[in-house]
Every structure is written in C-alpha cells, then in structure tokens.
Short mmCIF file of N, CA and C in Angstrom, two decimals:
data_model
loop_
_atom_site.label_atom_id
_atom_site.label_comp_id
_atom_site.label_asym_id
_atom_site.label_seq_id
_atom_site.Cartn_x
_atom_site.Cartn_y
_atom_site.Cartn_z
N MET A 1 116.86 -34.50 19.27
CA MET A 1 116.46 -34.27 17.87
C MET A 1 114.81 -34.26 17.83
N ARG A 2 114.34 -35.08 18.44
CA ARG A 2 112.78 -35.23 18.67
C ARG A 2 112.13 -33.51 19.04
N PRO A 3 112.66 -33.27 20.28
CA PRO A 3 112.03 -32.13 20.49
C PRO A 3 112.17 -30.91 19.69
N VAL A 4 113.28 -30.60 19.15
CA VAL A 4 113.20 -29.74 18.01
C VAL A 4 112.28 -29.72 16.78
N PHE A 5 112.24 -31.09 16.24
CA PHE A 5 111.44 -31.20 15.25
C PHE A 5 110.18 -30.89 15.45
N ALA A 6 109.38 -31.49 16.89
CA ALA A 6 107.99 -31.22 17.30
C ALA A 6 108.00 -29.45 17.43
N LEU A 7 108.97 -29.13 18.00
CA LEU A 7 108.63 -27.74 18.27
C LEU A 7 108.85 -26.95 16.40
N VAL A 8 109.08 -27.53 15.70
CA VAL A 8 109.51 -26.87 14.60
C VAL A 8 108.24 -26.94 13.79
N ALA A 9 107.66 -28.45 14.23
CA ALA A 9 106.38 -28.64 13.28
C ALA A 9 105.23 -27.81 14.38
N LEU A 10 105.09 -27.54 15.35
CA LEU A 10 104.61 -27.05 15.95
C LEU A 10 104.43 -25.47 15.60
N ALA A 11 105.40 -24.48 15.60
CA ALA A 11 105.23 -23.88 14.56
C ALA A 11 104.95 -23.10 13.67
N ALA A 12 104.89 -24.02 12.66
CA ALA A 12 105.22 -24.65 10.72
C ALA A 12 103.02 -24.28 11.04
N THR A 13 102.46 -25.47 12.06
CA THR A 13 101.27 -25.65 12.44
C THR A 13 100.36 -24.31 12.55
N PHE A 14 101.50 -23.32 13.83
CA PHE A 14 100.30 -22.02 14.13
C PHE A 14 100.58 -21.01 13.27
N LEU A 15 101.33 -21.11 12.42
CA LEU A 15 101.99 -20.08 11.37
C LEU A 15 101.09 -20.79 9.96
N ALA A 16 100.93 -21.65 9.91
CA ALA A 16 99.48 -22.16 8.81
C ALA A 16 98.36 -21.51 9.23
N THR A 17 97.96 -21.69 10.49
CA THR A 17 96.55 -21.46 10.81
C THR A 17 96.41 -20.25 11.07
N THR A 18 97.04 -19.53 11.71
CA THR A 18 97.04 -17.69 11.66
C THR A 18 97.33 -17.17 10.65
N GLY A 19 97.82 -17.09 9.57
CA GLY A 19 97.83 -16.53 8.57
C GLY A 19 99.03 -16.06 7.82
N ALA A 20 100.31 -16.74 8.93
CA ALA A 20 102.10 -15.96 9.13
C ALA A 20 101.48 -14.66 9.49
N ALA A 21 102.12 -14.06 9.10
CA ALA A 21 102.74 -12.59 9.61
C ALA A 21 101.17 -11.68 10.09
N PRO A 22 101.20 -11.40 11.15
CA PRO A 22 99.71 -10.18 11.30
C PRO A 22 99.83 -8.99 10.01
N LEU A 23 98.53 -8.73 10.15
CA LEU A 23 98.36 -7.74 8.85
C LEU A 23 97.94 -6.44 9.93
N PRO A 24 98.24 -5.52 9.64
CA PRO A 24 98.17 -4.35 10.47
C PRO A 24 96.30 -3.80 10.08
N ILE A 25 95.63 -3.70 11.21
CA ILE A 25 94.37 -3.16 11.34
C ILE A 25 94.06 -1.33 11.86
N ALA A 26 94.72 -1.20 12.66
CA ALA A 26 95.11 0.42 13.04
C ALA A 26 96.34 -0.22 13.72
N ARG A 27 97.18 1.13 13.60
CA ARG A 27 98.33 1.98 14.61
C ARG A 27 97.97 3.00 15.16
N ASN A 28 98.44 2.56 16.50
CA ASN A 28 98.14 4.47 17.64
C ASN A 28 96.90 4.44 17.17
N GLY A 29 95.58 4.03 16.95
CA GLY A 29 94.14 4.58 17.00
C GLY A 29 94.39 5.02 15.49
N ALA A 30 94.82 4.71 14.69
CA ALA A 30 94.96 5.36 12.97
C ALA A 30 94.81 4.22 11.82
N ALA A 31 93.77 4.13 11.39
CA ALA A 31 93.50 3.39 10.28
C ALA A 31 94.69 2.87 9.66
N GLN A 32 94.72 1.27 9.45
CA GLN A 32 96.06 0.61 8.54
C GLN A 32 95.30 -0.15 7.62
N ALA A 33 93.82 -0.21 7.34
CA ALA A 33 93.23 -1.09 6.62
C ALA A 33 91.90 -0.40 6.27
N ALA A 34 91.32 -0.42 4.77
CA ALA A 34 89.86 0.05 4.30
C ALA A 34 89.47 -1.24 3.91
N ILE A 35 88.34 -1.10 3.76
CA ILE A 35 87.34 -2.29 3.67
C ILE A 35 86.37 -2.05 2.48
N PHE A 36 86.69 -2.90 1.69
CA PHE A 36 85.86 -2.28 -0.01
C PHE A 36 85.12 -3.29 0.10
N LEU A 37 83.67 -3.02 -0.71
CA LEU A 37 82.76 -3.92 -1.39
C LEU A 37 82.08 -3.64 -2.73
N SER A 38 81.29 -4.65 -3.04
CA SER A 38 81.16 -4.49 -4.53
C SER A 38 80.50 -3.00 -4.59
N GLN A 39 80.09 -2.67 -6.13
CA GLN A 39 79.53 -1.91 -6.70
C GLN A 39 78.20 -1.74 -5.91
N ASN A 40 77.48 -2.73 -5.96
CA ASN A 40 76.08 -2.57 -5.33
C ASN A 40 75.67 -3.32 -4.46
N PRO A 41 76.03 -3.45 -3.20
CA PRO A 41 76.23 -4.52 -1.97
C PRO A 41 75.10 -5.07 -1.89
N HIS A 42 74.41 -6.26 -1.47
CA HIS A 42 73.39 -6.50 -0.72
C HIS A 42 73.36 -5.72 0.11
N PRO A 43 72.21 -5.33 0.77
CA PRO A 43 72.15 -4.51 2.16
C PRO A 43 72.34 -5.02 3.31
N THR A 44 72.55 -6.74 3.42
CA THR A 44 73.26 -7.08 4.65
C THR A 44 74.69 -7.19 4.16
N GLU A 45 75.39 -7.11 3.03
CA GLU A 45 76.88 -7.17 2.90
C GLU A 45 77.13 -5.62 3.52
N GLN A 46 76.47 -4.51 2.88
CA GLN A 46 76.82 -3.08 3.73
C GLN A 46 76.65 -2.93 5.20
N PHE A 47 75.74 -3.69 5.47
CA PHE A 47 75.55 -3.64 6.55
C PHE A 47 76.47 -4.51 7.60
N ALA A 48 77.18 -5.24 7.41
CA ALA A 48 78.61 -6.22 7.53
C ALA A 48 79.48 -5.04 7.72
N ALA A 49 79.67 -4.36 6.49
CA ALA A 49 81.25 -3.23 6.51
C ALA A 49 80.70 -2.65 7.65
N ASP A 50 79.19 -1.96 7.45
CA ASP A 50 78.98 -0.92 9.02
C ASP A 50 79.59 -1.58 10.28
N GLU A 51 79.07 -2.81 10.67
CA GLU A 51 79.55 -3.19 11.38
C GLU A 51 80.84 -3.60 11.98
N LEU A 52 82.05 -3.78 11.01
CA LEU A 52 82.87 -3.88 11.10
C LEU A 52 83.29 -2.75 11.24
N GLN A 53 83.21 -1.48 10.23
CA GLN A 53 83.75 -0.69 11.14
C GLN A 53 83.31 -0.16 12.14
N LEU A 54 82.23 0.05 12.71
CA LEU A 54 81.84 0.22 13.99
C LEU A 54 83.05 -0.28 15.01
N TRP A 55 82.92 -1.59 15.30
CA TRP A 55 83.56 -2.40 16.13
C TRP A 55 85.21 -2.12 16.13
N VAL A 56 85.31 -1.93 14.72
CA VAL A 56 86.92 -1.65 14.94
C VAL A 56 87.58 -0.26 15.58
N GLN A 57 86.37 0.68 15.25
CA GLN A 57 86.41 1.99 15.91
C GLN A 57 85.88 2.38 17.35
N LYS A 58 85.16 0.90 17.87
CA LYS A 58 85.40 1.14 19.22
C LYS A 58 86.51 0.31 20.27
N ILE A 59 86.93 -0.85 19.04
CA ILE A 59 87.93 -1.39 19.81
C ILE A 59 89.04 -0.52 19.70
N SER A 60 89.44 0.35 18.52
CA SER A 60 90.84 0.71 18.28
C SER A 60 91.05 2.48 18.29
N GLY A 61 90.04 2.63 18.31
CA GLY A 61 89.87 4.45 17.50
C GLY A 61 89.91 4.90 16.23
N ALA A 62 90.38 3.92 15.36
CA ALA A 62 90.38 4.07 14.20
C ALA A 62 89.16 3.94 13.37
N VAL A 63 88.85 5.03 12.16
CA VAL A 63 87.91 4.80 11.45
C VAL A 63 88.37 4.08 9.88
N LEU A 64 87.91 2.54 9.50
CA LEU A 64 88.11 2.34 8.57
C LEU A 64 87.50 2.84 7.46
N PRO A 65 87.91 3.38 6.46
CA PRO A 65 87.26 3.79 5.34
C PRO A 65 86.48 3.08 4.72
N VAL A 66 85.14 2.72 4.15
CA VAL A 66 84.76 1.92 3.48
C VAL A 66 84.67 2.12 2.05
N VAL A 67 85.15 1.67 0.81
CA VAL A 67 85.59 1.88 -0.24
C VAL A 67 84.54 0.94 -1.19
N THR A 68 83.45 1.37 -2.14
CA THR A 68 82.99 0.80 -3.30
C THR A 68 83.47 0.22 -4.39
N ALA A 69 83.50 -0.66 -5.08
CA ALA A 69 84.18 -1.24 -6.41
C ALA A 69 84.58 0.14 -7.35
N GLY A 70 85.26 0.85 -7.77
CA GLY A 70 85.58 1.39 -8.80
C GLY A 70 85.91 3.16 -8.10
N ALA A 71 85.96 3.16 -6.97
CA ALA A 71 85.96 4.76 -6.14
C ALA A 71 87.70 4.16 -5.86
N ASP A 72 88.27 5.16 -5.58
CA ASP A 72 90.00 5.77 -5.26
C ASP A 72 90.02 4.66 -4.32
N ASP A 73 91.41 3.98 -4.35
CA ASP A 73 91.76 3.29 -2.90
C ASP A 73 92.73 4.09 -2.03
N PRO A 74 92.09 4.15 -0.90
CA PRO A 74 92.88 4.65 0.02
C PRO A 74 94.22 4.83 -0.04
N GLY A 75 94.84 3.49 -0.29
CA GLY A 75 96.31 2.89 -0.56
C GLY A 75 97.22 2.78 1.02
N LEU A 76 95.98 2.29 1.96
CA LEU A 76 96.29 1.62 3.15
C LEU A 76 96.99 0.10 3.07
N PRO A 77 97.73 0.08 4.18
CA PRO A 77 98.42 -1.18 3.67
C PRO A 77 97.74 -2.47 3.76
N THR A 78 96.25 -2.67 4.68
CA THR A 78 95.65 -4.01 4.51
C THR A 78 94.41 -3.72 3.72
N ARG A 79 94.14 -4.65 3.26
CA ARG A 79 92.63 -4.55 2.53
C ARG A 79 91.27 -5.52 3.23
N LEU A 80 90.27 -5.07 3.28
CA LEU A 80 89.33 -6.02 4.27
C LEU A 80 88.56 -5.97 3.03
N ILE A 81 88.16 -7.47 2.15
CA ILE A 81 87.38 -7.31 1.44
C ILE A 81 86.11 -8.43 1.38
N LEU A 82 84.92 -7.62 1.19
CA LEU A 82 83.57 -8.15 1.83
C LEU A 82 82.59 -8.73 0.65
N GLY A 83 82.07 -9.63 0.71
CA GLY A 83 81.02 -9.90 0.01
C GLY A 83 81.66 -11.39 -0.81
N THR A 84 80.14 -11.64 -1.07
CA THR A 84 80.83 -13.07 -2.08
C THR A 84 80.74 -12.79 -3.46
N ALA A 85 80.45 -12.00 -4.00
CA ALA A 85 81.12 -10.88 -4.98
C ALA A 85 82.85 -11.04 -5.54
N ALA A 86 83.41 -10.70 -4.57
CA ALA A 86 84.71 -10.56 -4.51
C ALA A 86 85.60 -11.94 -4.06
N ALA A 87 84.74 -13.03 -3.89
CA ALA A 87 84.89 -14.55 -3.56
C ALA A 87 85.09 -15.17 -4.70
N GLN A 88 85.19 -15.30 -5.74
CA GLN A 88 84.81 -15.88 -6.36
C GLN A 88 86.00 -17.11 -7.05
N ASP A 89 87.38 -16.24 -6.32
CA ASP A 89 88.65 -17.35 -6.50
C ASP A 89 88.71 -18.20 -5.28
N PHE A 90 87.47 -18.30 -4.71
CA PHE A 90 87.39 -19.08 -3.33
C PHE A 90 86.45 -20.09 -3.82
N SER A 91 86.19 -20.41 -4.89
CA SER A 91 85.34 -21.57 -5.25
C SER A 91 84.80 -22.61 -4.63
N ASP A 92 86.28 -23.46 -4.22
CA ASP A 92 85.93 -24.62 -3.07
C ASP A 92 84.85 -24.25 -1.71
N ASP A 93 85.56 -22.86 -1.34
CA ASP A 93 84.92 -22.44 -0.43
C ASP A 93 83.96 -22.24 -0.43
N LEU A 94 83.17 -21.68 -1.32
CA LEU A 94 81.67 -21.15 -1.67
C LEU A 94 80.82 -22.38 -2.34
N GLN A 95 81.90 -23.48 -2.21
CA GLN A 95 80.86 -24.53 -2.56
C GLN A 95 80.83 -25.33 -1.14
N HIS A 96 81.61 -25.59 -0.46
CA HIS A 96 81.67 -25.47 0.74
C HIS A 96 79.98 -25.29 1.77
N LEU A 97 80.04 -23.87 1.74
CA LEU A 97 79.79 -23.15 2.06
C LEU A 97 78.02 -23.11 1.96
N ALA A 98 77.75 -23.44 0.33
CA ALA A 98 76.36 -23.44 -0.34
C ALA A 98 75.57 -24.17 1.05
N GLY A 99 74.10 -23.61 0.91
CA GLY A 99 72.90 -24.33 1.64
C GLY A 99 73.04 -23.64 3.00
N SER A 100 73.97 -22.59 3.73
CA SER A 100 73.98 -22.89 4.84
C SER A 100 74.32 -20.95 4.96
N ASP A 101 74.58 -20.37 6.44
CA ASP A 101 74.75 -19.03 6.67
C ASP A 101 76.44 -19.05 6.85
N GLY A 102 76.91 -20.28 6.58
CA GLY A 102 78.28 -20.26 7.32
C GLY A 102 79.36 -19.51 6.26
N CYS A 103 80.42 -19.08 6.66
CA CYS A 103 81.45 -18.10 6.44
C CYS A 103 82.81 -18.59 6.39
N ALA A 104 83.64 -17.66 5.88
CA ALA A 104 84.89 -18.05 5.79
C ALA A 104 85.65 -16.76 5.75
N VAL A 105 86.56 -16.78 6.48
CA VAL A 105 88.21 -15.47 6.22
C VAL A 105 89.54 -15.98 5.63
N ARG A 106 89.97 -15.53 4.18
CA ARG A 106 90.75 -16.50 3.50
C ARG A 106 91.84 -14.98 3.37
N THR A 107 92.89 -15.33 3.32
CA THR A 107 93.98 -13.89 2.72
C THR A 107 95.01 -14.40 1.85
N ARG A 108 95.05 -13.08 0.50
CA ARG A 108 96.16 -13.47 -0.17
C ARG A 108 96.95 -12.11 -0.20
N GLY A 109 97.74 -12.38 -0.07
CA GLY A 109 99.00 -11.26 0.27
C GLY A 109 98.38 -10.72 1.91
N ALA A 110 98.12 -8.84 1.53
CA ALA A 110 97.76 -7.81 2.56
C ALA A 110 96.68 -7.71 1.89
N ALA A 111 95.38 -8.93 1.06
CA ALA A 111 94.07 -8.95 1.28
C ALA A 111 93.10 -9.61 2.16
N ILE A 112 92.84 -9.19 3.01
CA ILE A 112 91.72 -10.12 3.76
C ILE A 112 90.09 -10.52 3.33
N HIS A 113 89.48 -11.62 2.71
CA HIS A 113 88.56 -11.83 2.04
C HIS A 113 87.69 -12.51 3.26
N LEU A 114 86.48 -11.49 3.44
CA LEU A 114 85.27 -11.94 4.99
C LEU A 114 84.20 -12.28 3.96
N PHE A 115 83.70 -13.69 3.48
CA PHE A 115 82.43 -13.96 2.72
C PHE A 115 81.89 -15.10 3.09
N GLY A 116 80.30 -15.36 2.24
CA GLY A 116 79.71 -16.41 2.76
C GLY A 116 79.28 -16.44 1.19
N ALA A 117 78.25 -17.93 1.40
CA ALA A 117 77.56 -17.93 0.50
C ALA A 117 76.61 -17.15 0.11
N ILE A 118 76.32 -17.03 0.96
CA ILE A 118 74.91 -16.11 0.77
C ILE A 118 75.52 -14.76 1.72
N PRO A 119 74.68 -13.14 1.54
CA PRO A 119 74.69 -12.07 2.38
C PRO A 119 75.03 -12.49 3.80
N LYS A 120 74.50 -13.20 4.61
CA LYS A 120 74.37 -13.44 5.90
C LYS A 120 75.17 -13.91 5.78
N GLY A 121 76.33 -14.61 5.33
CA GLY A 121 77.61 -15.74 5.68
C GLY A 121 78.56 -14.40 6.29
N THR A 122 78.76 -13.30 4.97
CA THR A 122 79.52 -12.37 5.18
C THR A 122 79.50 -11.84 6.55
N LEU A 123 78.31 -10.94 7.18
CA LEU A 123 78.05 -11.01 8.14
C LEU A 123 78.60 -11.51 9.04
N ASN A 124 78.00 -13.11 9.13
CA ASN A 124 78.82 -14.22 10.08
C ASN A 124 80.22 -13.84 10.09
N ALA A 125 81.20 -13.59 8.87
CA ALA A 125 82.53 -13.86 9.02
C ALA A 125 82.90 -12.29 9.38
N VAL A 126 82.30 -11.40 9.28
CA VAL A 126 82.67 -10.27 10.42
C VAL A 126 82.89 -10.28 11.74
N TYR A 127 81.24 -11.09 12.23
CA TYR A 127 81.53 -11.22 13.25
C TYR A 127 82.84 -12.45 14.10
N THR A 128 82.94 -13.63 13.07
CA THR A 128 83.96 -13.94 13.05
C THR A 128 85.54 -13.90 13.39
N PHE A 129 85.51 -12.82 12.25
CA PHE A 129 86.51 -12.48 12.29
C PHE A 129 87.22 -11.53 13.26
N LEU A 130 86.11 -10.55 13.74
CA LEU A 130 86.22 -9.68 14.72
C LEU A 130 86.92 -10.81 16.49
N GLU A 131 85.90 -11.74 16.62
CA GLU A 131 86.14 -12.45 17.41
C GLU A 131 87.31 -13.30 17.74
N HIS A 132 88.14 -13.79 16.29
CA HIS A 132 89.09 -14.73 16.36
C HIS A 132 90.61 -13.26 16.45
N ASN A 133 90.02 -12.00 16.04
CA ASN A 133 91.26 -10.99 16.66
C ASN A 133 91.11 -10.04 17.34
N SER A 134 90.60 -10.43 18.14
CA SER A 134 90.56 -9.39 19.52
C SER A 134 89.45 -10.21 20.67
N ASP A 135 89.28 -10.00 21.67
CA ASP A 135 88.80 -10.45 22.93
C ASP A 135 87.58 -10.07 22.86
N ILE A 136 86.66 -9.42 21.72
CA ILE A 136 85.62 -9.09 21.84
C ILE A 136 84.42 -10.02 22.67
N ILE A 137 83.55 -9.70 23.04
CA ILE A 137 82.59 -10.63 23.63
C ILE A 137 81.29 -10.37 23.52
N TRP A 138 80.15 -10.87 22.31
CA TRP A 138 78.65 -9.98 22.64
C TRP A 138 77.87 -11.25 23.54
N PRO A 139 77.60 -11.29 25.33
CA PRO A 139 77.26 -11.60 25.71
C PRO A 139 75.16 -11.65 25.91
N ARG A 140 75.24 -10.31 24.93
CA ARG A 140 74.00 -9.81 25.08
C ARG A 140 73.80 -9.08 23.88
N ALA A 141 72.45 -8.62 23.30
CA ALA A 141 72.45 -7.80 21.99
C ALA A 141 72.72 -5.97 22.68
N ARG A 142 72.88 -5.51 23.75
CA ARG A 142 72.86 -4.50 23.96
C ARG A 142 74.18 -4.57 24.63
N HIS A 143 74.85 -5.44 25.26
CA HIS A 143 76.01 -5.33 25.96
C HIS A 143 77.29 -5.92 25.31
N VAL A 144 78.48 -5.43 25.04
CA VAL A 144 79.75 -5.87 24.79
C VAL A 144 80.31 -5.51 25.40
N VAL A 145 81.56 -6.64 25.50
CA VAL A 145 82.80 -6.27 26.17
C VAL A 145 83.95 -6.88 24.92
N PHE A 146 84.87 -5.71 25.20
CA PHE A 146 86.22 -5.70 24.60
C PHE A 146 87.35 -5.22 25.58
N SER A 147 88.40 -5.29 25.18
CA SER A 147 89.61 -4.45 25.53
C SER A 147 90.28 -3.54 24.58
N PRO A 148 90.14 -1.84 24.99
CA PRO A 148 90.39 -1.36 24.03
C PRO A 148 92.44 -1.58 23.14
N ASN A 149 92.44 -1.56 22.02
CA ASN A 149 93.27 -1.68 21.73
C ASN A 149 94.22 -1.31 20.51
N PRO A 150 94.90 0.10 20.57
CA PRO A 150 94.70 1.08 19.38
C PRO A 150 95.37 0.42 18.13
N ASP A 151 96.31 -0.44 18.75
CA ASP A 151 97.49 -1.28 17.79
C ASP A 151 96.66 -2.76 16.96
N LEU A 152 95.66 -2.61 16.23
CA LEU A 152 94.73 -3.60 16.32
C LEU A 152 95.08 -4.80 15.03
N SER A 153 95.65 -5.78 14.83
CA SER A 153 95.94 -6.35 14.01
C SER A 153 95.24 -7.60 13.77
N ALA A 154 95.56 -8.31 12.39
CA ALA A 154 94.58 -9.69 12.44
C ALA A 154 95.81 -11.03 12.12
N THR A 155 95.56 -11.24 13.32
CA THR A 155 96.48 -12.76 13.06
C THR A 155 96.16 -13.82 12.95
N ALA A 156 94.57 -14.15 12.87
CA ALA A 156 93.67 -15.01 12.45
C ALA A 156 92.79 -14.99 11.54
N THR A 157 93.37 -15.03 10.17
CA THR A 157 93.20 -14.84 8.35
C THR A 157 93.04 -15.88 7.85
N ASN A 158 92.64 -17.34 8.27
CA ASN A 158 92.10 -18.38 7.31
C ASN A 158 91.19 -19.06 8.38
N LEU A 159 90.28 -18.77 8.43
CA LEU A 159 88.90 -19.58 9.25
C LEU A 159 87.51 -19.79 8.17
N MET A 160 87.07 -21.02 8.71
CA MET A 160 85.85 -21.37 8.03
C MET A 160 85.31 -22.09 9.04
N ASP A 161 83.81 -21.60 8.94
CA ASP A 161 82.70 -21.68 9.90
C ASP A 161 81.56 -21.96 9.03
N ARG A 162 81.13 -23.50 9.11
CA ARG A 162 79.92 -23.78 8.48
C ARG A 162 79.22 -24.56 9.53
N PRO A 163 77.91 -24.20 10.04
CA PRO A 163 77.05 -24.61 11.17
C PRO A 163 76.54 -26.02 10.66
N ALA A 164 76.21 -27.18 11.47
CA ALA A 164 75.20 -28.39 11.26
C ALA A 164 74.15 -27.93 10.79
N SER A 165 73.40 -26.87 11.43
CA SER A 165 71.98 -26.46 10.81
C SER A 165 72.44 -25.54 9.15
N THR A 166 71.24 -25.24 8.73
CA THR A 166 71.28 -24.47 7.55
C THR A 166 71.13 -22.96 8.11
N CYS A 167 70.95 -22.50 9.28
CA CYS A 167 70.98 -21.02 9.54
C CYS A 167 70.75 -21.13 10.96
N ARG A 168 71.82 -20.22 11.30
CA ARG A 168 72.25 -19.84 12.99
C ARG A 168 70.96 -19.25 13.92
N GLY A 169 70.61 -19.14 14.58
CA GLY A 169 69.07 -18.51 15.24
C GLY A 169 68.46 -18.12 14.12
N TRP A 170 67.79 -16.65 14.32
CA TRP A 170 66.77 -15.85 13.54
C TRP A 170 66.51 -14.66 14.00
N GLY A 171 66.24 -13.79 13.51
CA GLY A 171 66.51 -12.51 14.19
C GLY A 171 66.23 -11.36 12.19
N PHE A 172 66.25 -10.08 13.20
CA PHE A 172 66.45 -9.07 11.75
C PHE A 172 68.01 -8.61 11.55
N THR A 173 68.49 -8.20 10.56
CA THR A 173 69.74 -7.93 10.43
C THR A 173 69.43 -6.32 9.86
N VAL A 174 69.08 -5.93 8.87
CA VAL A 174 68.58 -4.60 8.01
C VAL A 174 67.29 -4.55 7.98
N ALA A 175 66.64 -5.01 8.53
CA ALA A 175 64.99 -4.54 8.51
C ALA A 175 64.75 -3.59 9.21
N GLY A 176 64.98 -2.57 9.40
CA GLY A 176 64.69 -1.56 10.11
C GLY A 176 63.91 -1.65 11.59
N VAL A 177 64.29 -2.59 12.01
CA VAL A 177 63.81 -2.74 13.53
C VAL A 177 64.49 -2.19 14.88
N LYS A 178 63.90 -1.34 15.55
CA LYS A 178 64.48 -0.67 16.53
C LYS A 178 64.54 -1.46 17.64
N GLU A 179 65.49 -1.44 18.71
CA GLU A 179 65.31 -1.87 19.85
C GLU A 179 64.81 -1.11 20.80
N PRO A 180 63.68 -1.06 21.52
CA PRO A 180 63.60 0.15 22.71
C PRO A 180 64.40 0.42 23.40
N ASP A 181 64.55 1.98 23.91
CA ASP A 181 65.79 2.15 24.67
C ASP A 181 65.61 1.76 25.93
#
C-alpha cells in the first residue's frame, strides 16, 4: 500500500508544479496561443512580447499574434498575458518580487501570466517560460541551441524566480544598441 501512496503523492506533486494539463502554444506549426499586452506597454514589455513571438516562431514555426488591450481577441485556445499591469491578481507574487528583476509565470485556466514587479522582470519571465517549456539554451548572445517542435505546449506554468541580488547582470534590452555583424 505504501508504494501506491508514494506514487500517488509523487504524481500529485508533479501535476501541482507543472500546472496540470499542458496548454497548447502551437500545433503542426500553427498558432494555438496569442500574446496579450496592456494598451501602452513599457518598451521592455513590448520587447518581451517580440522575443516570445520570435522564439516561439523559431522553435515551432507558429507566428503568435500580439494583441494589445482593447483589440479584437483572435480566439485561440491559450492566452499568454505579459506585464505587470495585467498581474494585479497576483499581488502576493508582486510583493515577493518587489525590489528585484525577478519573475513569475502563473496560470489561471487557459491564461498564462508572465510578469515581474518591474518591466525587466517580464522579459525575464519570457526567457524563463521558454527555458522551462522547450529545450532552448542561450550559451552566447548570437548562438542559440534548440530542437524544432511544431507541437509546442506549455507544461511548466507555475514558476517563480527571484535572484538573491537586485538585478541579474547588466546590459541593454531595448536601447537601440546593435551588435556588429
């Protein structure tokens, strides 16, 4: 009886940490999710949406539509909601992340919220989401490793990452700096 109980407990823990059922991002290279932003997103949050769209396209072939508040909802099964403005229902997480560029990924139904207490946290949430839901690796700025996956799903949708320091590394995210070719 004990091994059965241990197996059930392990399965329950796995489901609780992964967000239970996978949410579709792409199927056969077609979009199954849309990216949602506030009406006037911070430039770093817009960059986060662009990065999410770019890397999902590179991994799956699907181009996820980016929708701002007030625009027509494309009606896709999964909603990827970016930014602090749309995360007010997660006040405990925002309080925990305050004072850092930490990030959280939280799921409610078919909506996956990616956010931080500051805009850089939202960008970090996008990278964390991609790292946990694909095999993508960024070993260097100009070299990325991943396996193509036209059937990309979100399985890790309950994540929190708050660094011990106030900010990870340093650099520019949307300042118009271009690397030499």
